Short mmCIF file of C-alpha atoms (C1' of nucleotides) in Angstrom, two decimals:
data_model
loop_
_atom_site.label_atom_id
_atom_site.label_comp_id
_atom_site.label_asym_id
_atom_site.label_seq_id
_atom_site.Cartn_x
_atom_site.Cartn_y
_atom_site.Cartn_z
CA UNK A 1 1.33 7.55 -10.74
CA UNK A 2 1.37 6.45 -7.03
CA UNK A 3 4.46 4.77 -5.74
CA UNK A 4 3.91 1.22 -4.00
CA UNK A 5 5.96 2.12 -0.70
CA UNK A 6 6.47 -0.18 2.16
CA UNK A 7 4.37 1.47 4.71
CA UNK A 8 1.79 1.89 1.78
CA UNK A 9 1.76 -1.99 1.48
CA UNK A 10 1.79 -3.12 4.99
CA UNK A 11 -0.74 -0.69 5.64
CA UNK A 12 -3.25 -1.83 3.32
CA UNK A 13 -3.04 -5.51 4.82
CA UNK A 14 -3.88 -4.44 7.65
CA UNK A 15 -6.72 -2.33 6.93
CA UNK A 16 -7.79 -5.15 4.46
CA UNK A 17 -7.71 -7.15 8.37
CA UNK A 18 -9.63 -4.76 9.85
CA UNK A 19 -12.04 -4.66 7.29
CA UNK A 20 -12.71 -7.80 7.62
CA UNK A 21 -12.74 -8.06 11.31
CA UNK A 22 -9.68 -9.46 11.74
CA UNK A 23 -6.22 -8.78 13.48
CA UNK A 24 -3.24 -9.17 11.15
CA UNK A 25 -2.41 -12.58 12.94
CA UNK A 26 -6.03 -13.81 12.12
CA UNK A 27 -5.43 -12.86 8.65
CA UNK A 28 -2.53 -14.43 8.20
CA UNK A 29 -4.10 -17.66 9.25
CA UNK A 30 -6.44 -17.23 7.18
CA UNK A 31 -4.65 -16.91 4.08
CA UNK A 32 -2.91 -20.07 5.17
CA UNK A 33 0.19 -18.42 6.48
CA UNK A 34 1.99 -18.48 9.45
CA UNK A 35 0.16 -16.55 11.98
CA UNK A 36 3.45 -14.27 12.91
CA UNK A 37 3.86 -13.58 9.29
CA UNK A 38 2.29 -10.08 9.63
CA UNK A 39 3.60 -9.50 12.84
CA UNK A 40 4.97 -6.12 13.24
CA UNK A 41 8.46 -7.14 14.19
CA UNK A 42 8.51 -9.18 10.74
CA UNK A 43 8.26 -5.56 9.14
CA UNK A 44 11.92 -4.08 9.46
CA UNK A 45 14.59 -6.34 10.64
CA UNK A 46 17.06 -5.30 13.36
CA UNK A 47 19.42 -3.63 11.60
CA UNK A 48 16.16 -1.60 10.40
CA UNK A 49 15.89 -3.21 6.63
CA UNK A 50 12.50 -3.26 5.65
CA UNK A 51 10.82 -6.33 5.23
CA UNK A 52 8.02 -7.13 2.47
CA UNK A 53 5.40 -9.85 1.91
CA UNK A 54 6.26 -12.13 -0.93
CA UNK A 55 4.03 -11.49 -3.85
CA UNK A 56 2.57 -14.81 -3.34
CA UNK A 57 1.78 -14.01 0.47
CA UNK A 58 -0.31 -10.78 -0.95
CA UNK A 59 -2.27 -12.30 -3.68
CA UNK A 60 -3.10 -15.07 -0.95
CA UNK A 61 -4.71 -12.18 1.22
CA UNK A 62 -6.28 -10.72 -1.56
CA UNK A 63 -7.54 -14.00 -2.47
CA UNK A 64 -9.61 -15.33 0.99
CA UNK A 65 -10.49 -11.72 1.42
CA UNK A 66 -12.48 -11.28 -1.84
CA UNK A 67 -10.05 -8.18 -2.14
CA UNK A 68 -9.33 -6.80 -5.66
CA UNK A 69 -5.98 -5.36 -6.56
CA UNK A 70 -7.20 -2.85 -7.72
CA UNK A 71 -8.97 -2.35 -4.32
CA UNK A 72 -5.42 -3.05 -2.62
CA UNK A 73 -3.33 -0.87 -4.76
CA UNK A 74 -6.19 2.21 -3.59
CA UNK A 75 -5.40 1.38 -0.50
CA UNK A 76 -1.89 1.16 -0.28
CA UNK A 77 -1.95 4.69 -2.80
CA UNK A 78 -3.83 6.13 -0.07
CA UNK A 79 -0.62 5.61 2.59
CA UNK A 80 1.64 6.95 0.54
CA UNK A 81 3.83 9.64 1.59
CA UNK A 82 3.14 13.45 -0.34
CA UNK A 83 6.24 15.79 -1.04
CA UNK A 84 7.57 17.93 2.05
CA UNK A 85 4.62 17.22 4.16
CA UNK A 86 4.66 19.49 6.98
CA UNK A 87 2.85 19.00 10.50
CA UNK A 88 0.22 21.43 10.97
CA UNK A 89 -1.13 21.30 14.39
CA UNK A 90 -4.46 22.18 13.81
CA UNK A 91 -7.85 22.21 11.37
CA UNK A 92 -11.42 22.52 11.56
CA UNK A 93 -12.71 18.92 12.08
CA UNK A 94 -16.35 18.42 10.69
CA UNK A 95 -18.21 15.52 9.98
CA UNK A 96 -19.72 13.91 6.61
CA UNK A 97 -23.02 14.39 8.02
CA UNK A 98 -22.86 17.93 8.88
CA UNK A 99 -20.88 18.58 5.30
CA UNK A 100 -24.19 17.05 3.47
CA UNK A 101 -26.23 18.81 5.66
CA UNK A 102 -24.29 22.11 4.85
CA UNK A 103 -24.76 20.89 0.88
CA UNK A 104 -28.28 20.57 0.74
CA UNK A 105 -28.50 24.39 2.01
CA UNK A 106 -26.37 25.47 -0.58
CA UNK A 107 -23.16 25.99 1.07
CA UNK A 108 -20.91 26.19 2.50
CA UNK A 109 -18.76 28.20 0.03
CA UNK A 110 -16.18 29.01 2.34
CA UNK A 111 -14.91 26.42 4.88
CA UNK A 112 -12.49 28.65 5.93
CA UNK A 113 -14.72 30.87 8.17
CA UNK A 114 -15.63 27.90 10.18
CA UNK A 115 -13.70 27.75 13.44
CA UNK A 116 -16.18 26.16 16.07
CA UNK A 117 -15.05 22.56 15.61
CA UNK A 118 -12.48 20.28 17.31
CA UNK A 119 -9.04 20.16 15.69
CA UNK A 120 -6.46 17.30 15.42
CA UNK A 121 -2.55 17.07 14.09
CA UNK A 122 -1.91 15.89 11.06
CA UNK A 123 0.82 16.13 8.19
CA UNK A 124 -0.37 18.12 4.92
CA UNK A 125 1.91 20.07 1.94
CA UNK A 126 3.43 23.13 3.60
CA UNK A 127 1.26 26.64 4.06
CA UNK A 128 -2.28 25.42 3.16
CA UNK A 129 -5.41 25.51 4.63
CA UNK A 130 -7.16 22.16 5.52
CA UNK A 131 -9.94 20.88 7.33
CA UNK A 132 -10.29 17.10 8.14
CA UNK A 133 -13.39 15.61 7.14
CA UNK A 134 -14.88 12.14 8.94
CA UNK A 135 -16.28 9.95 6.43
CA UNK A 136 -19.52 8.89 8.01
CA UNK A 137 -21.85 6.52 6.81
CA UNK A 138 -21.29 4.11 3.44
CA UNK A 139 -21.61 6.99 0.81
CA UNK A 140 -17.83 7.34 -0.41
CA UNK A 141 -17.29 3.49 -0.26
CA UNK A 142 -15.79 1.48 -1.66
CA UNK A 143 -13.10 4.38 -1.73
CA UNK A 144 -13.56 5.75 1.92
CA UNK A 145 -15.04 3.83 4.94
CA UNK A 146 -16.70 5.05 8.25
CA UNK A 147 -14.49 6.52 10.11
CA UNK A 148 -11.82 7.55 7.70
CA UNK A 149 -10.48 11.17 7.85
CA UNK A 150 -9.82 12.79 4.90
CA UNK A 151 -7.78 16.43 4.84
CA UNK A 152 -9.12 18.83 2.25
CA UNK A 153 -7.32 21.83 0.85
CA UNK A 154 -10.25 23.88 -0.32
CA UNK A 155 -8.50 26.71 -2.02
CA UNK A 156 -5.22 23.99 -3.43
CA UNK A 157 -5.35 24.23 -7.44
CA UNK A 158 -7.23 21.66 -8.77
CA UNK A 159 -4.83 18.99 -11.17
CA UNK A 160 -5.21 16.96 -13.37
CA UNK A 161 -5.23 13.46 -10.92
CA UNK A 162 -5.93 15.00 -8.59
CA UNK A 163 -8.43 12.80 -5.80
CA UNK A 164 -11.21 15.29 -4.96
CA UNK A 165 -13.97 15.62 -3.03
CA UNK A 166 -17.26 17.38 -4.77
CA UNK A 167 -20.61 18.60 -3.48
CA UNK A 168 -23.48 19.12 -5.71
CA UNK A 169 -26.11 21.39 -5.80
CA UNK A 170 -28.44 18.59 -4.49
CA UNK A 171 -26.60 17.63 -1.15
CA UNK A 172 -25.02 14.58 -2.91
CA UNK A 173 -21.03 14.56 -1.37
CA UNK A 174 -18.77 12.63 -3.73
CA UNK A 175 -15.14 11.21 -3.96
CA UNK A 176 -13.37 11.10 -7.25
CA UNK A 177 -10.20 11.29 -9.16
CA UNK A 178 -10.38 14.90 -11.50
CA UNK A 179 -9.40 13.41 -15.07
CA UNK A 180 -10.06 16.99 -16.53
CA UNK A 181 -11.61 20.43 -16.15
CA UNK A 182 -13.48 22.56 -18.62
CA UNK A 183 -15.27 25.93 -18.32
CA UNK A 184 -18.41 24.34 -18.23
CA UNK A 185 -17.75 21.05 -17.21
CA UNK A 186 -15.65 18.53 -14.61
CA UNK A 187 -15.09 15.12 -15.84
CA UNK A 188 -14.14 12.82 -12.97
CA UNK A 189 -13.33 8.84 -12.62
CA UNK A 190 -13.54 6.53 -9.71
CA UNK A 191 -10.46 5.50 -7.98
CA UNK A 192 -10.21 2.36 -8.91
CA UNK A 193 -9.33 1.86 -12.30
CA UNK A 194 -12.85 0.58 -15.02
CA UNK A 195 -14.85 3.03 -12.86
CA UNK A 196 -17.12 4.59 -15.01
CA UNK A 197 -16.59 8.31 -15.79
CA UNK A 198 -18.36 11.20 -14.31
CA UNK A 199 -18.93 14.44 -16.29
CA UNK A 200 -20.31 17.17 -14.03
CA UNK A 201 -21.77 20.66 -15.16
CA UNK A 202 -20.39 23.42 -13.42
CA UNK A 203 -23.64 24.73 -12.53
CA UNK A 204 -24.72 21.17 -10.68
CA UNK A 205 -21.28 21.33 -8.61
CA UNK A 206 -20.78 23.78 -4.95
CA UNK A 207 -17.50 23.12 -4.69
CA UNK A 208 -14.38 20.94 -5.88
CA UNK A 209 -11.72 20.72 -3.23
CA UNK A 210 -8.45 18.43 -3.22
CA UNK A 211 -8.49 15.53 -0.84
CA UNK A 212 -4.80 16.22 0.18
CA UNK A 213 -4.40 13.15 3.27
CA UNK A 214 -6.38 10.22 3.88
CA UNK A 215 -5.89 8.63 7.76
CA UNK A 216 -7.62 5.37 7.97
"C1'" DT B 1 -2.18 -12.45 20.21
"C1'" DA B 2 2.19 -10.21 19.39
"C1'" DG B 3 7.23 -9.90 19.55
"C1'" DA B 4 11.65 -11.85 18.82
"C1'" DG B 5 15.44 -15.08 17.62
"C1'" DA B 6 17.00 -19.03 15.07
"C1'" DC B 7 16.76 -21.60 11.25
"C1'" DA B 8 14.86 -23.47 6.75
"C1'" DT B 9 13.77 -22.46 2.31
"C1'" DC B 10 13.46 -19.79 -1.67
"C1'" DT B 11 14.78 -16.22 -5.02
"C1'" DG B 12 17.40 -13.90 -8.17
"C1'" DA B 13 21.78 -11.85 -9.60
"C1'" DG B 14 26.04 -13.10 -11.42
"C1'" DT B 15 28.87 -16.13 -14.00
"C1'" DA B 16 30.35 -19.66 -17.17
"C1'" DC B 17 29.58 -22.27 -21.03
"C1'" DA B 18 27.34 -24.30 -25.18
"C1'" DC B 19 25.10 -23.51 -29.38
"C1'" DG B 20 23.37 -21.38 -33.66
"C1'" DC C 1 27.66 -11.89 -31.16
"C1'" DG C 2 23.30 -13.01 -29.19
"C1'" DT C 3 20.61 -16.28 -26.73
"C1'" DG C 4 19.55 -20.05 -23.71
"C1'" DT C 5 20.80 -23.11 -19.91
"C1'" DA C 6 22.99 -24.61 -15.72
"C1'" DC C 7 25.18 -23.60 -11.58
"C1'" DT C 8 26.56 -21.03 -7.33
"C1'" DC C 9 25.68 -18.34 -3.48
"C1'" DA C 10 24.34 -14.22 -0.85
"C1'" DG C 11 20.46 -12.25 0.76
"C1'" DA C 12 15.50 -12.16 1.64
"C1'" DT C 13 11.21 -14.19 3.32
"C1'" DG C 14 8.62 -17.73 5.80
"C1'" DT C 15 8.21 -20.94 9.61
"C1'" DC C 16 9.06 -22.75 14.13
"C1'" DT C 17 9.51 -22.05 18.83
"C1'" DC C 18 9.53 -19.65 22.97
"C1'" DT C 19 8.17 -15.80 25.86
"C1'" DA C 20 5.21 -12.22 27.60
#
DNA sequence: TAGAGACATCTGAGTACACG
DNA sequence: CGTGTACTCAGATGTCTCTA
């Protein structure tokens, strides 16, 4: 169960502003709040306490945004921290495009090999192998947006809860939450909670890997 | 538009007390 | 003894104002 941390929260009203075009000041006005009420500096006081939004500030965000909570609670999920995170200063950096692309050919089966593409700095769990992928296009919304980089450990044991990222066998790339594995079988449900369920036959499925980061 | 300081206002924990 | 209510007050959040 994901933890509701402070940089979780402030991060998700801000991305909720700059999803909707807005800087954090704009969105505050909009909500009917004081314009400096998502300042930065309102974040952590001076002595370095950290500052929340009342409840009643958030639900009136949510509220002239069209935002669900469920919708905000993804997002703030998506900030939080992961256990001993470790900076590892560089991974094969490919694009959504070029991943589908790669799908629709049948592969590939082993990221790994690739080495020809930029790399970035980023933190991930300790001693595996990543590559960032950049979400391209409006195929993994409403979970991922253009733009987004997502880490993926390719060869991390799949979990139960785990958020993974799939390719079929017909070039489709997907983003779900793994609810369980059988032999045959992967059943996986959206991130936000009432998304339908999605059973998957092994045999329809390239690869499974763990979405282990999520930049935004 | 953002940052920062001062101040106003609100919240909730703690306490005391009444009542069944 | 358990529960509900009223009160106090420290601390937290929101607003105002000024500056850059």
């Amino acid at each position: 169960m994901p933890m509701l941390t402070h940089s979780g929260l402030w991060y998700a009203l801000d991305e909720i502003a700059r999803r909707n075009d807005l800087t954090p000041s704009g969105l505050a006005r909009l909500a009917g709040l004081d314009s400096t009420a998502l300042n930065k500096s309102k974040r952590v006081t001076s002595e370095g306490r950290l500052r929340w939004p009342s409840t009643e500030s958030v639900a009136k965000i949510l509220q002239v945004t069209g935002t669900s909570l469920e919708m905000f609670s993804a997002l703030a999920a998506d900030h939080s921290p992961r256990p001993n995170p470790s900076i590892v200063t560089a991974a094969p950096f490919i694009t959504q495009v070029f991943l589908q692309e790669q799908a629709r050919q049948g592969g590939p089966k082993d990221i790994q090999e690739m080495d020809q593409w930029d790399h970035i700095a980023f933190p991930v769990p300790h001693g595996q192998f990543v590559y960032i992928l950049e979400v391209s296009g409006n195929t993994l919304e409403p979970y991922y947006s253009d733009g987004d980089l997502l880490a993926i450990a390719p060869e991390a044991p799949l979990r139960r809860g785990d958020r993974v990222l799939f390719a079929s066998q017909d070039g489709r790339i997907g983003a779900r939450k793994l609810v369980r594995k059988t032999l045959e079988s992967y059943e996986f449900r959206g991130l936000m909670p009432g998304d339908n369920p999605l059973i998957m036959a092994e045999q329809e499925l390239l690869w499974v890997h763990r979405i282990v980061w999520v930049s935004q």
